[in-house]
Amino acid sequence: MQRMDDYMRIAAKTPFELNEVVEAGNKLQALGRYSEDTLKMLGDLAAVSGKPFEQVMNAYANMATGQRGESVRMFRDLLISGDDWIKATGKQLDDMTTLEMEKVLPEIMKSKGFFGLMAQQAETTKGKISNLNDALFQLKAAIGERMQPAQKSFVSGLTNIVEKMKSWFAIPVEDKLRGEISHIKVLHDELTDVNTAEDRRIQLLEELNRIDPTLTENINAQAINYGKLADNVDRVVSGLQKQIFWKQADKKIAEHELEYENYADRIGEAQYSIRELYTSYGIDKGSFKENISAVEALLLNKINEQNKRAKGSQTTRTKEAQQLADLNLSRAVINELTPKKEEQDALIKKIRKDYEGLAVELGMENTRAQQLDASSKWFIGPLPATGMNTTTTNNNSDDTVN
């Protein structure tokens, strides 16, 4: 998960907590504006203005969703004035577009010397405490994983961050299985070596029996049937190889399941927020999209009436304006993430189908349920070389809202 690596690296070098950086990055992703440079730029703005990261993100979200007047007002609180926008764009506030504002924001930041302020604040006492908290969080995850038995089942509902930590510090089950296969083969080779002493042969048989009694099944230690021993070894090694194969499949699927669940959770939160809004105005008779349209029209009407009463004088941000901004952001989240959720679902189904087909081809399909610990989802590398293509096409969903 490259994105989570970015978040952790940024949080480790800034005065902001990891959860603040993750939340800001996710909001940028929902807006279709994510890049590490943009995330750092907005972090610098929060650092220099002394405002919470969330406040900076709200200002940027207003600009990204086309709310010029509101974004100008909010950026004023972040030490970027109307004159700064006019100077950078060469246009009056009423003439410039939010796209133009977005384009010149880095120039304004550079001209005012705002870049790099986040890193400077990380050197303050407060910044070092924040970084220490992030480091302690990661250390606790690492120690916890090492101290636990390797076969312990994953706890349902772990966050992406914890999953990432565990992938760093845990020993993959496949590595253990490969090690077991190698160990069995080494013991077998020594056992069948003509130079191995009789008492050593007995020790080797006992060790093989401890690994798996199937290895020494129907073997007489006093008169070893080496053909039968070879058959037993082949049978056990084949079973271990099947476990590796299916654990590989499960982990590959689990990677996409994590992404799917993440998208589904964020879409669900956005949908819940929207439902809370329109039901608070007594709107809940049509479809989800119809209710959105109805509450949007109601809010716009209220805002227009407020602007008329203000008669051009400067007004403070109203509840309705904030609700409309939140509605637009939630709608952007749903429209952005629904195709991505569907893409992950399609990938999961395709990978499962590809592996089931490959299992038949390689003779890995039988007694799968007996070979796997269902709670284990480790992955050991790329798919076997079969030319399988896991590319899929995004489909539109009825969940998206316009």
Coordinates of N, CA, C and O in Angstrom, one line a residue, residues 288-355:
F288 N -32.8 8.0 -3.2 CA -31.7 8.7 -2.6 C -31.3 9.9 -3.5 O -31.1 11.0 -3.0
K289 N -31.2 9.7 -4.8 CA -30.9 10.8 -5.7 C -31.9 11.9 -5.7 O -31.6 13.1 -5.7
E290 N -33.2 11.5 -5.7 CA -34.3 12.5 -5.6 C -34.2 13.3 -4.3 O -34.5 14.6 -4.4
N291 N -34.0 12.7 -3.2 CA -33.9 13.4 -2.0 C -32.7 14.4 -1.9 O -32.8 15.4 -1.3
I292 N -31.6 14.0 -2.6 CA -30.4 14.9 -2.6 C -30.8 16.1 -3.4 O -30.5 17.2 -3.0
S293 N -31.4 15.9 -4.6 CA -31.8 17.1 -5.4 C -32.8 18.0 -4.6 O -32.7 19.2 -4.7
A294 N -33.7 17.4 -3.9 CA -34.7 18.2 -3.1 C -34.0 19.0 -2.0 O -34.3 20.2 -1.9
V295 N -33.1 18.4 -1.3 CA -32.5 19.2 -0.2 C -31.5 20.2 -0.7 O -31.3 21.3 -0.2
E296 N -30.8 19.9 -1.9 CA -29.9 20.8 -2.5 C -30.7 22.1 -3.0 O -30.3 23.2 -2.7
A297 N -31.9 21.9 -3.6 CA -32.7 23.0 -4.0 C -33.1 23.8 -2.8 O -33.1 25.1 -2.9
L298 N -33.5 23.1 -1.7 CA -33.9 23.9 -0.5 C -32.8 24.7 0.0 O -33.0 25.9 0.4
L299 N -31.6 24.1 0.1 CA -30.5 24.9 0.7 C -30.1 26.1 -0.2 O -29.8 27.2 0.3
L300 N -30.1 25.9 -1.5 CA -29.8 27.0 -2.4 C -30.8 28.1 -2.3 O -30.4 29.3 -2.3
N301 N -32.0 27.7 -2.1 CA -33.1 28.8 -2.0 C -32.9 29.6 -0.7 O -33.0 30.8 -0.7
K302 N -32.5 28.9 0.4 CA -32.3 29.5 1.7 C -31.1 30.5 1.6 O -31.1 31.6 2.1
I303 N -30.0 30.0 0.9 CA -28.8 30.8 0.8 C -29.1 32.0 -0.1 O -28.6 33.1 0.2
N304 N -29.8 31.9 -1.2 CA -30.2 33.0 -2.0 C -31.0 34.0 -1.2 O -30.8 35.3 -1.4
E305 N -31.9 33.6 -0.4 CA -32.7 34.5 0.4 C -31.8 35.3 1.4 O -32.0 36.5 1.6
Q306 N -30.9 34.6 2.0 CA -29.9 35.2 2.9 C -29.1 36.2 2.2 O -28.8 37.3 2.8
N307 N -28.6 35.9 1.0 CA -27.8 36.9 0.2 C -28.6 38.1 -0.1 O -28.1 39.2 -0.1
K308 N -29.9 37.9 -0.5 CA -30.7 39.1 -0.8 C -30.9 40.0 0.4 O -30.8 41.2 0.3
R309 N -31.1 39.4 1.6 CA -31.3 40.2 2.8 C -30.0 40.9 3.2 O -30.0 42.0 3.7
A310 N -28.9 40.3 2.9 CA -27.6 40.9 3.2 C -27.3 42.1 2.3 O -26.5 43.0 2.7
K311 N -27.9 42.2 1.1 CA -27.8 43.3 0.2 C -26.3 43.6 -0.1 O -25.9 44.8 -0.1
G312 N -25.6 42.6 -0.4 CA -24.2 42.8 -0.8 C -23.2 43.0 0.3 O -22.0 43.0 0.1
S313 N -23.6 43.2 1.5 CA -22.7 43.3 2.6 C -22.0 42.0 3.0 O -22.6 40.9 2.7
Q314 N -20.9 42.1 3.6 CA -20.1 40.8 3.9 C -20.9 40.0 5.0 O -21.3 40.6 6.0
T315 N -21.1 38.8 4.7 CA -21.8 37.9 5.7 C -20.9 36.8 6.2 O -19.9 36.4 5.6
T316 N -21.2 36.3 7.3 CA -20.5 35.2 7.9 C -21.1 33.9 7.3 O -22.2 33.9 6.7
R317 N -20.3 32.8 7.4 CA -20.8 31.6 6.8 C -22.0 31.1 7.5 O -22.0 30.9 8.8
T318 N -23.1 30.8 6.8 CA -24.3 30.3 7.4 C -24.3 28.8 7.6 O -23.5 28.1 7.0
K319 N -25.2 28.3 8.4 CA -25.4 26.9 8.6 C -25.7 26.2 7.2 O -25.2 25.2 6.9
E320 N -26.6 26.8 6.5 CA -27.0 26.3 5.2 C -25.9 26.2 4.2 O -25.7 25.2 3.4
A321 N -25.0 27.2 4.2 CA -23.8 27.2 3.3 C -22.9 26.0 3.7 O -22.3 25.4 2.8
Q322 N -22.7 25.8 5.0 CA -21.8 24.7 5.4 C -22.5 23.4 5.1 O -21.8 22.5 4.6
Q323 N -23.8 23.3 5.2 CA -24.5 22.0 4.9 C -24.4 21.7 3.4 O -24.2 20.6 3.0
L324 N -24.5 22.8 2.6 CA -24.3 22.6 1.1 C -22.9 22.1 0.8 O -22.7 21.3 -0.1
A325 N -21.9 22.7 1.4 CA -20.5 22.3 1.2 C -20.3 20.9 1.6 O -19.7 20.1 0.9
D326 N -20.9 20.5 2.8 CA -20.7 19.1 3.2 C -21.4 18.2 2.3 O -21.0 17.1 2.0
L327 N -22.6 18.6 1.7 CA -23.3 17.7 0.8 C -22.5 17.5 -0.5 O -22.4 16.4 -1.0
N328 N -21.9 18.6 -1.0 CA -21.1 18.5 -2.2 C -19.9 17.6 -2.0 O -19.5 16.8 -2.9
L329 N -19.3 17.7 -0.8 CA -18.1 16.9 -0.5 C -18.5 15.4 -0.4 O -17.9 14.5 -1.0
S330 N -19.6 15.1 0.3 CA -20.1 13.7 0.4 C -20.5 13.2 -0.9 O -20.2 12.0 -1.2
R331 N -21.1 14.0 -1.8 CA -21.5 13.5 -3.1 C -20.2 13.2 -3.9 O -20.2 12.2 -4.7
A332 N -19.2 14.1 -3.8 CA -18.0 13.8 -4.5 C -17.3 12.5 -4.1 O -16.7 11.8 -4.9
V333 N -17.4 12.2 -2.8 CA -16.8 11.0 -2.2 C -17.5 9.8 -2.9 O -16.9 8.8 -3.3
I334 N -18.8 9.8 -2.9 CA -19.6 8.7 -3.5 C -19.3 8.5 -4.9 O -19.1 7.4 -5.4
N335 N -19.3 9.6 -5.7 CA -19.1 9.5 -7.1 C -17.6 9.0 -7.4 O -17.4 8.3 -8.4
E336 N -16.7 9.4 -6.6 CA -15.3 9.1 -6.8 C -15.0 7.6 -6.4 O -14.3 6.9 -7.2
L337 N -15.6 7.2 -5.3 CA -15.2 5.9 -4.8 C -16.1 4.7 -5.3 O -15.7 3.6 -5.2
T338 N -17.3 5.0 -5.7 CA -18.2 3.9 -6.1 C -17.6 3.1 -7.3 O -17.6 1.8 -7.2
P339 N -17.1 3.7 -8.4 CA -16.4 2.9 -9.4 C -15.2 2.1 -8.9 O -15.0 1.0 -9.4
K340 N -14.5 2.7 -8.0 CA -13.3 2.0 -7.4 C -13.7 0.8 -6.6 O -13.1 -0.2 -6.6
K341 N -14.8 0.9 -5.9 CA -15.3 -0.2 -5.1 C -15.7 -1.3 -6.1 O -15.4 -2.5 -5.8
E342 N -16.4 -1.0 -7.1 CA -16.9 -2.0 -8.1 C -15.7 -2.6 -8.8 O -15.7 -3.8 -9.1
E343 N -14.6 -1.8 -9.0 CA -13.4 -2.4 -9.7 C -12.8 -3.4 -8.8 O -12.4 -4.5 -9.2
Q344 N -12.7 -3.2 -7.5 CA -12.1 -4.1 -6.5 C -13.0 -5.4 -6.5 O -12.5 -6.5 -6.4
D345 N -14.3 -5.2 -6.5 CA -15.2 -6.4 -6.5 C -15.0 -7.3 -7.7 O -14.9 -8.5 -7.6
A346 N -14.9 -6.6 -8.9 CA -14.6 -7.4 -10.1 C -13.3 -8.1 -10.1 O -13.1 -9.2 -10.5
L347 N -12.3 -7.4 -9.5 CA -10.9 -8.0 -9.4 C -11.0 -9.3 -8.5 O -10.3 -10.3 -8.8
I348 N -11.7 -9.1 -7.4 CA -11.8 -10.3 -6.4 C -12.4 -11.5 -7.1 O -11.9 -12.6 -7.0
K349 N -13.5 -11.3 -7.8 CA -14.1 -12.4 -8.5 C -13.2 -13.0 -9.6 O -13.2 -14.2 -9.8
K350 N -12.5 -12.1 -10.3 CA -11.7 -12.6 -11.4 C -10.5 -13.4 -10.9 O -10.1 -14.4 -11.4
I351 N -9.8 -12.9 -9.8 CA -8.7 -13.6 -9.3 C -9.1 -14.9 -8.7 O -8.4 -15.9 -8.9
R352 N -10.3 -15.0 -8.0 CA -10.7 -16.2 -7.5 C -11.0 -17.2 -8.6 O -10.6 -18.4 -8.6
K353 N -11.6 -16.8 -9.7 CA -11.9 -17.6 -10.8 C -10.6 -18.1 -11.5 O -10.4 -19.3 -11.9
D354 N -9.6 -17.2 -11.6 CA -8.3 -17.6 -12.3 C -7.6 -18.6 -11.4 O -7.0 -19.6 -12.0
Y355 N -7.6 -18.4 -10.1 CA -6.9 -19.4 -9.3 C -7.6 -20.8 -9.3 O -6.9 -21.8 -9.2

